[in-house]
XYZ file of C-alpha atoms in Angstrom:
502
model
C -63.614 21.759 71.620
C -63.490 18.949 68.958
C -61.939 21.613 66.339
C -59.457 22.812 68.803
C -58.095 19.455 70.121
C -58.113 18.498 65.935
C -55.820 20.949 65.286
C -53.545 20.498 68.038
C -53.418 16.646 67.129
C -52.647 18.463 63.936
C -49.994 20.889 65.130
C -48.193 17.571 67.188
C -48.141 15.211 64.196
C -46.517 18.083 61.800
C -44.065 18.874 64.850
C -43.277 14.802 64.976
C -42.365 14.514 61.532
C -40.614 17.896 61.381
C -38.313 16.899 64.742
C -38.499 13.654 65.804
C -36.876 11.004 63.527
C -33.712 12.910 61.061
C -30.673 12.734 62.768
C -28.539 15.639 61.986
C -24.414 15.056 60.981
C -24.910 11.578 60.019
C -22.781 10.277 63.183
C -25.333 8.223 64.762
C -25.607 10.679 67.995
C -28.590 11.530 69.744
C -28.787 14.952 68.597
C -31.923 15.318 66.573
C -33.955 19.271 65.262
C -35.687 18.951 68.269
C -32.701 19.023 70.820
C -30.684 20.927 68.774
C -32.888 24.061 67.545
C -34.659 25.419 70.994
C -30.856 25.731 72.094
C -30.060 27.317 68.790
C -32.564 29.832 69.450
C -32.761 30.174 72.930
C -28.811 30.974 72.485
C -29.540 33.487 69.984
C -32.097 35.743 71.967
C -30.246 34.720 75.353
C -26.826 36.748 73.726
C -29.247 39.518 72.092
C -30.872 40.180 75.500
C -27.560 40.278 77.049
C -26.264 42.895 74.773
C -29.479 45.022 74.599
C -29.100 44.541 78.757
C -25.393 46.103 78.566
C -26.659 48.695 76.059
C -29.312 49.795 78.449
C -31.829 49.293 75.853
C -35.405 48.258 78.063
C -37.591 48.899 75.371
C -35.582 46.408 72.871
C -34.992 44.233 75.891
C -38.599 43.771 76.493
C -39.365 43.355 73.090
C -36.792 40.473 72.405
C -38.355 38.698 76.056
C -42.104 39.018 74.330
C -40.869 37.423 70.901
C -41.910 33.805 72.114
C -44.827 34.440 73.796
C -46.573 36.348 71.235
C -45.731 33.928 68.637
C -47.557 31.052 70.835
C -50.859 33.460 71.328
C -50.853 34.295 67.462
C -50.640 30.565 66.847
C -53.544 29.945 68.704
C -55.280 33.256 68.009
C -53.908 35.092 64.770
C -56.634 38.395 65.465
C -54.386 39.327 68.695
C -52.044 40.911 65.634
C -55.051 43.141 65.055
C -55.718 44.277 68.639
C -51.681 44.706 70.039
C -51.603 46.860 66.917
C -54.470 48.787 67.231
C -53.275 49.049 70.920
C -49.602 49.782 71.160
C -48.824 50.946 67.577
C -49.706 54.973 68.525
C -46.963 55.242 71.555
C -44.351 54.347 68.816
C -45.008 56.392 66.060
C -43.078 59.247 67.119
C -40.466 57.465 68.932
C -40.640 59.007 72.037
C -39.264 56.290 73.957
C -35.381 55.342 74.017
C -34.774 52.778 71.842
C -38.284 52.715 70.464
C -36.949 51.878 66.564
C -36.540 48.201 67.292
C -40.431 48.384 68.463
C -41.096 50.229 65.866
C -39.869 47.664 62.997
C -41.335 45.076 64.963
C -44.933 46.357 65.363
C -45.476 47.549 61.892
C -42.818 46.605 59.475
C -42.571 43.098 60.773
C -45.722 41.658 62.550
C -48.582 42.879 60.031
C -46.850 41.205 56.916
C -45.239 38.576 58.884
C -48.652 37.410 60.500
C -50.099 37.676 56.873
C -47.073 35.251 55.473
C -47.519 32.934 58.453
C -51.475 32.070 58.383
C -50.242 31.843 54.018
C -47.081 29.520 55.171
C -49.465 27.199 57.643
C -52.236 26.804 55.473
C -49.889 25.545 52.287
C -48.688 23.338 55.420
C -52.466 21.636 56.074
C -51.642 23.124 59.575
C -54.717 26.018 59.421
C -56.476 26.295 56.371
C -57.617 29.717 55.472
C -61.350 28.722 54.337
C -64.127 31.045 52.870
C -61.940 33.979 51.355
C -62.578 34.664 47.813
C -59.282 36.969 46.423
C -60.590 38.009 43.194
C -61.170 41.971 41.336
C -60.563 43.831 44.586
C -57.267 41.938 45.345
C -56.097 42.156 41.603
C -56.645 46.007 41.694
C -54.609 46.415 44.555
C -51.675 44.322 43.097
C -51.638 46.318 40.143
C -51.683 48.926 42.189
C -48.089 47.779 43.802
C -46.589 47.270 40.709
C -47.240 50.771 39.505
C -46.026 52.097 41.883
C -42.782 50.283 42.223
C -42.312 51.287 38.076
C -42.965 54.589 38.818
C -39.918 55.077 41.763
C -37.637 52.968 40.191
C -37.873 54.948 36.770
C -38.902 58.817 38.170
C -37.666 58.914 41.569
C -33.953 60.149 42.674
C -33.780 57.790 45.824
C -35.320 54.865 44.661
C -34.299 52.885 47.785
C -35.707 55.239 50.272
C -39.217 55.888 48.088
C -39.335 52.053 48.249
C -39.084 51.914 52.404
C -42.003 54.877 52.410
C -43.782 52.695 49.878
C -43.679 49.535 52.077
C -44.881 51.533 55.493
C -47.610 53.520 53.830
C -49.003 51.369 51.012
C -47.772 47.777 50.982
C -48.242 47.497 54.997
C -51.752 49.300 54.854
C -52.537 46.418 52.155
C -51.469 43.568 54.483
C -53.677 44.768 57.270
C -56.648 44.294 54.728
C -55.730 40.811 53.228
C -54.931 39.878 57.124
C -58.534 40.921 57.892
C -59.706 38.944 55.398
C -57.487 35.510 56.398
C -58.467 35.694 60.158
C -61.986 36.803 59.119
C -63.102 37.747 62.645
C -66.469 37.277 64.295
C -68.605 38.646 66.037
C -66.531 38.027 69.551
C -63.340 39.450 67.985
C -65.148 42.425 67.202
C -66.478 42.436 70.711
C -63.051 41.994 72.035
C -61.996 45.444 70.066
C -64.703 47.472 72.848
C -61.892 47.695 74.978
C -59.443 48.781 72.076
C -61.681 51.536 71.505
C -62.278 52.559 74.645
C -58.131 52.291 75.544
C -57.999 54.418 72.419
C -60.263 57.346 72.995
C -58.950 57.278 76.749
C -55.494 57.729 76.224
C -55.115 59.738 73.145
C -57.962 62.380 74.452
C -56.151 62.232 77.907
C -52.674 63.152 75.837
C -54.684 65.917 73.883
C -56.069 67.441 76.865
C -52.641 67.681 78.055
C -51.249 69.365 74.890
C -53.197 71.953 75.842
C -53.180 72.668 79.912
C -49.837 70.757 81.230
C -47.633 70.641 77.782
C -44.850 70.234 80.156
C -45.397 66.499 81.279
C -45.214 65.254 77.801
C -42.987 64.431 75.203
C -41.616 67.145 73.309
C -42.498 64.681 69.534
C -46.214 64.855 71.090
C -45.987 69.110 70.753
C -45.506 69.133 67.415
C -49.083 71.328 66.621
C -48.701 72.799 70.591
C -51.138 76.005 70.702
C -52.547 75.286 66.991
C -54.363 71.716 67.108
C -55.007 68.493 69.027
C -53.017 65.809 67.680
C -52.509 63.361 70.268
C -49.613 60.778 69.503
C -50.143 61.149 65.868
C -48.984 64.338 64.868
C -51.889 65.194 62.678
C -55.107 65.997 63.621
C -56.909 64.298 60.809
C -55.583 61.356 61.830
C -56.442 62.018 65.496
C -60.105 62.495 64.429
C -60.331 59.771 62.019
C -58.652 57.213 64.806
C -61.153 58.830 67.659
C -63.888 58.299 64.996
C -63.569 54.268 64.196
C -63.374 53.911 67.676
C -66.628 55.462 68.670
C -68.213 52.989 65.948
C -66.610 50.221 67.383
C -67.591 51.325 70.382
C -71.013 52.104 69.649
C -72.204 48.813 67.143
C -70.861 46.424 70.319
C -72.223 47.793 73.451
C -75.188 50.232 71.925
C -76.720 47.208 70.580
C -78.978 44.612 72.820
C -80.770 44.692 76.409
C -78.478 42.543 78.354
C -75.817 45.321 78.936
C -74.800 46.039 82.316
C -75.663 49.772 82.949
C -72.262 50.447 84.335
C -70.912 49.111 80.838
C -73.404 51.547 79.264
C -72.242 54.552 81.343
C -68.821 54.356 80.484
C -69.304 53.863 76.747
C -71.777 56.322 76.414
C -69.214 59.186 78.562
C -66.777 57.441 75.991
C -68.325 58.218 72.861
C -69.670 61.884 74.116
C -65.544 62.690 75.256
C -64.543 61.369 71.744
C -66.859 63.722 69.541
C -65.848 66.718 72.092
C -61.838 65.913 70.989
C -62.860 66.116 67.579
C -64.776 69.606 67.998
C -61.038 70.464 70.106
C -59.069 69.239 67.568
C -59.459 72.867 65.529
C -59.723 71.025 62.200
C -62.191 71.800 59.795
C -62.151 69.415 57.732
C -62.340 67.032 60.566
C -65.305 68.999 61.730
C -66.672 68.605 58.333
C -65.941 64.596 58.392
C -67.695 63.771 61.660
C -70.740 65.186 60.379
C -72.189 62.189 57.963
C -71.188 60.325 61.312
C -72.769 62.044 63.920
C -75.944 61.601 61.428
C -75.493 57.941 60.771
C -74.873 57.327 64.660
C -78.232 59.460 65.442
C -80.362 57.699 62.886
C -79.611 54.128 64.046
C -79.313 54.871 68.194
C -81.434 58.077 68.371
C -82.099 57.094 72.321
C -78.476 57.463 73.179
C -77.588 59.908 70.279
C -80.587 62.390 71.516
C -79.272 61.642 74.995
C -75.484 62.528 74.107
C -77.156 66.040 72.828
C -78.255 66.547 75.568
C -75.803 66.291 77.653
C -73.693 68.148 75.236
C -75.819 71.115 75.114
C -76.573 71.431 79.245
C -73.028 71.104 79.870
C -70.078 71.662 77.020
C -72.529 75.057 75.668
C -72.225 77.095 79.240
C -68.478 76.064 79.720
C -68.075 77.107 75.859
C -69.405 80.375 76.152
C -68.911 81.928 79.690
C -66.451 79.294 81.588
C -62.953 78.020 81.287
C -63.621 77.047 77.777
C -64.976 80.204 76.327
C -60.915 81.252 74.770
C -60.723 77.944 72.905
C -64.841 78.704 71.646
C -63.131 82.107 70.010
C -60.244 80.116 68.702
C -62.679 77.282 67.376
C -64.625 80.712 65.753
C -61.198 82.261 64.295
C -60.451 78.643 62.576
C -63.531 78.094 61.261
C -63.732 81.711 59.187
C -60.544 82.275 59.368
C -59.479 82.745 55.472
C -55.663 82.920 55.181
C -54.505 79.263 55.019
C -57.832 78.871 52.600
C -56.147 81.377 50.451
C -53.001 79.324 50.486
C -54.560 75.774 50.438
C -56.358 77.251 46.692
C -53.012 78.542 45.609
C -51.255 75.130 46.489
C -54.045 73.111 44.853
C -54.383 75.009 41.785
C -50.765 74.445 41.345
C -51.001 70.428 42.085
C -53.407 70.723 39.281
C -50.987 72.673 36.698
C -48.786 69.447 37.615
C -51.523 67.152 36.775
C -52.486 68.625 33.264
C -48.508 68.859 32.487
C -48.239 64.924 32.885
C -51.781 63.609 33.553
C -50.685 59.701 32.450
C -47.822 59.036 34.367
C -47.129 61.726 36.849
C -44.183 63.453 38.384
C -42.988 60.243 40.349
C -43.905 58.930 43.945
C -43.234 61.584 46.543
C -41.739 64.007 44.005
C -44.704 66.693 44.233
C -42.366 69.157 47.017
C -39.753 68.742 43.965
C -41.702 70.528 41.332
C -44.471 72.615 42.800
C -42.855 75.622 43.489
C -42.395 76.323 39.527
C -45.844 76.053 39.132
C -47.428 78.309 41.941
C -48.775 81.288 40.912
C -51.249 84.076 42.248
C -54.877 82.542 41.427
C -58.028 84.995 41.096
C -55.817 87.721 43.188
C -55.186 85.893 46.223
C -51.569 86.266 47.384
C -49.051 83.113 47.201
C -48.376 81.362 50.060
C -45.729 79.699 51.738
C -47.282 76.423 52.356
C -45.253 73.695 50.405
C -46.961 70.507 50.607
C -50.459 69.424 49.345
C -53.385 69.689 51.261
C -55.353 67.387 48.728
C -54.889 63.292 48.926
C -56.478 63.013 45.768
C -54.524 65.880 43.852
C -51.827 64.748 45.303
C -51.840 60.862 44.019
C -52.911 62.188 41.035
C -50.057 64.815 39.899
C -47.017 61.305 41.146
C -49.134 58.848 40.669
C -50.684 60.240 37.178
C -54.576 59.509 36.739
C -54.184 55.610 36.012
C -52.094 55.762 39.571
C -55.032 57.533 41.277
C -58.270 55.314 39.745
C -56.272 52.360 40.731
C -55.589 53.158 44.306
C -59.407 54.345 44.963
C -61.240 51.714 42.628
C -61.536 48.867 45.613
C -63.720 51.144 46.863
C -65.955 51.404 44.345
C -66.028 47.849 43.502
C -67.042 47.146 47.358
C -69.475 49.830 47.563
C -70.826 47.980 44.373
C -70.771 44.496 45.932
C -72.590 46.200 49.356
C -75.431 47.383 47.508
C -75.497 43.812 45.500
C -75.982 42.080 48.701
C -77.124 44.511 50.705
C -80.776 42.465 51.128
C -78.897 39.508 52.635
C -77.216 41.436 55.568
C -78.742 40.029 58.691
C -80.527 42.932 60.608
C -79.158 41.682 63.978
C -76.207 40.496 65.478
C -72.812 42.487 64.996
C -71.765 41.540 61.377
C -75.482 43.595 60.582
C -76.098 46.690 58.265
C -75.822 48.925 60.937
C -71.794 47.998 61.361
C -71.344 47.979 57.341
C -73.490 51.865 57.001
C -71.534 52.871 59.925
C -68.036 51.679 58.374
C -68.855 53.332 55.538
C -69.929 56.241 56.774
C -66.432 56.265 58.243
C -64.802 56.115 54.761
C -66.842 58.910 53.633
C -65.159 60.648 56.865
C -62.237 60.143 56.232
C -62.670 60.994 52.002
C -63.742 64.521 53.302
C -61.114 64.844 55.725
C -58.743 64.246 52.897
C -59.881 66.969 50.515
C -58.136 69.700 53.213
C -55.220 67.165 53.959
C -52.633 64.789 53.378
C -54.244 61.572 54.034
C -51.200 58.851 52.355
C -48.235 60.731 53.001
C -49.090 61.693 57.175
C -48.668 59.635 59.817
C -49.290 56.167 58.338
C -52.101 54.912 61.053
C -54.788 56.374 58.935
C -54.417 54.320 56.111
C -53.924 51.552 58.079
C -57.555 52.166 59.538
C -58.675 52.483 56.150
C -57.752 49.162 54.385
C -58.843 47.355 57.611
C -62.412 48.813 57.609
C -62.439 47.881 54.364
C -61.419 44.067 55.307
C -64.500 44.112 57.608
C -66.697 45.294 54.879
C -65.142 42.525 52.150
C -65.864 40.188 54.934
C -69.678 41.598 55.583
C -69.741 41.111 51.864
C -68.813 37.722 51.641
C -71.458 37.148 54.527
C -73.992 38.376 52.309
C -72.979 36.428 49.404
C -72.780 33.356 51.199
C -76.492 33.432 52.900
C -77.239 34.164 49.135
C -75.773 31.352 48.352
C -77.245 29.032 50.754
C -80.907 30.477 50.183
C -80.488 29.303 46.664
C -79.210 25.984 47.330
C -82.207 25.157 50.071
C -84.425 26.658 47.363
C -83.205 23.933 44.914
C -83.164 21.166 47.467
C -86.639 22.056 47.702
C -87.644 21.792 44.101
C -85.699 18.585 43.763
């Protein structure tokens, strides 16, 4: 309470010296930044609501009448970036809605970054310091990182303006989300408060899946995309429907699995959660997202084995019958076709042996950001008698940086997480064994990275639908931050122990 009243004794006195005593013009009147600049911008949204009104525009509209609000509640609590993203960020990637771009540009583009640049802006101010980060190899790597890949579009790209707008979405924004993790450094209630994110998640995504399938007619048409084929949800992409369905379940799981003082109710509903999540991913009809949940099913049944033997259970008395003899028991053959099913294998081998021609032709350098559909196609050729394919784009992430990126491009983007994974086993000892921020949220978080490294061996996991990567650099914000944990009770033992010997 002491802290909070501080800073807004804080907040007041910057406000006082900002507004209260420059007169503005020099003419002696009364008019000072305080009077002048609400009106300034009230007058500005007031004639940009009125045109977006006359436009018919809702979506825009409501947008524009949230502006001040939200910037009050990210004042006071800069995390609530973090959780209307999570939340509302999915509805707009396919811009279903009319008038959906402005949301769009505001939701990603704007308020990731911008919340970054404002906690940067008010700590250089004194008004919030950002205390207890430590930017050092990790950040550096990612920099460099930038930079390389700005050189390579602006001196092997075509369209260097455009590359540079696909750059900022699905690398520079991705980046943001992990250095704003690491600025707000969340506790142990904000990851508490992200339960209901998860479970909002799971909900509504598996509800829209479900209805890809049995009423395709009530949705969207951008939501059909994979209609008949896979579940994608809003995302388009089932590996990022899986993945997303995936970090939910762990949120889900490491907040309400953990403790004795749960309501059952609670317990209920999160376990029916986490049991309707893993039965979207086995209805997704993705094999490489079947593959992915794997190492988390595992991790999940090691540390709950109650619940996880439980959800078994369940599974097998009641998803097995409906599978095999009841409504269910055309999508079980489909599920069988896909997973032995050896055409699109035959043309996912053809397409990756060509990505690697590309790589040994320019292994330093590469072929230039989003340039691999450019070249490909002269280096496809029939590989141990299978038949070429008409698939054009790569279904390898890691081929794929590598043959636009070069090798230097692809080391760079994937060495953070080997200098974390480093740093995790470092301080792995001084993880506390309770509480949220525990080894059972940093195994499970990595467990999801190792989901989502599979999942990108059969697909496109940088150049899809950009929410993936997002998820990625976030969890591994958490884990720098578990990290840091770590390294500070190490810290702190040593200084006690030299207290002592003093």
């Amino acid at each position: 309470m002491q802290t909070q009243q501080t800073r807004v004794n804080m907040i007041g006195a910057w406000l006082s010296r900002v507004t209260g005593s420059r007169r503005m013009g020099g003419t002696g009147g009364p008019t000072t930044l305080s009077t002048w600049l609400p009106l300034v911008v009230g007058g500005i949204l007031g004639i940009l609501g009125a045109y977006l009104l006359i436009q018919q525009n809702v979506v825009a509209l409501l947008a524009i009448l949230l502006i001040v609000p939200m910037l009050l509640l990210f004042f006071y609590y800069p995390f609530i970036t973090v959780i209307i993203w999570l939340l509302v960020f999915p509805f707009f990637l396919s811009e279903v809605l009319p008038g959906a771009r402005p949301l769009y540009w505001l939701l990603h583009r704007a308020m990731i970054p911008g919340a970054l640049l404002a906690l940067l802006g008010l700590s250089i101010l004194g008004i919030r310091k950002i205390k207890n980060v430590r930017f050092g190899l990790v950040d550096g790597v990612m920099l460099a990182y930038l930079v390389l890949c700005v050189c390579n579009i602006l001196l092997l790209t075509a369209r260097p303006n455009s590359q540079l707008i696909h750059l900022y979405d699905r690398i520079f924004v991705p980046f943001c989300m992990y250095w704003l993790i690491r600025v707000t450094r969340p506790g142990q209630v904000d990851l508490e408060r992200l339960a209901p994110v998860a479970f909002i998640i799971i909900f509504s995504q598996g509800t829209i899946g479900i209805l890809s399938w049995f009423a395709p007619g009530v949705l969207p048409p951008k939501w059909l995309g994979r209609l008949g084929e896979r579940t994608v949800g809003t995302f388009g992409n089932p590996a990022v429907f899986t993945t997303t369905l995936l970090f939910a379940v762990v949120i889900l799981t490491e907040t309400l699995w953990r403790g004795s003082n749960r309501k059952k109710l609670q317990m209920a509903v999160s376990f029916l959660t986490v049991a309707f999540a893993f039965f979207l991913v086995f209805f997704s009809f993705s094999r490489g997202s079947w593959l992915g949940a794997l190492p988390v099913w595992f991790g999940l049944y090691i540390l709950h084995p109650k619940w996880m033997r439980r959800l078994s259970l369940v599974g097998s008395i009641a998803l097995v019958p409906l599978l095999a003899l009841g409504p269910l028991a055309e999508y079980s053959s489909f599920a069988s076709e896909r997973l032995f099913t050896e055409t699109t294998a035959e043309g996912r081998v053809i397409g990756g042996a060509a990505t690697f021609r590309m790589i040994q032709e320019r292994p330093v350098f590469g072929w230039g950001y989003r340039n691999h559909e450019l070249y490909d196609e002269q280096f496809r050729d029939r590989v141990m008698g299978l038949v070429d394919s008409k698939e054009q784009s790569s279904h390898n992430t890691y081929l794929l940086i590598a043959a636009e990126m070069g090798i230097p491009g692809l080391i760079l983007y994937y060495l953070p997480i080997g200098l974390l994974l480093y740093l995790t086993i470092k301080y792995w000892h001084r993880l506390p064994d309770t509480r949220i921020w525990s080894k059972s949220l940093v195994l499970m978080l990595w467990l999801l990275i190792v989901d989502h490294v599979i999942v990108g061996l059969f697909t496109d996991m940088i150049q899809s639908p950009f929410f993936n990567t997002v998820i990625w650099w976030l969890m591994l914000g958490l884990i720098a931050n578990a990290i840091d944990a770590g390294r500070d009770s190490m810290v702190s033992s040593q200084s006690k122990q030299l207290q002592t010997i003093g």
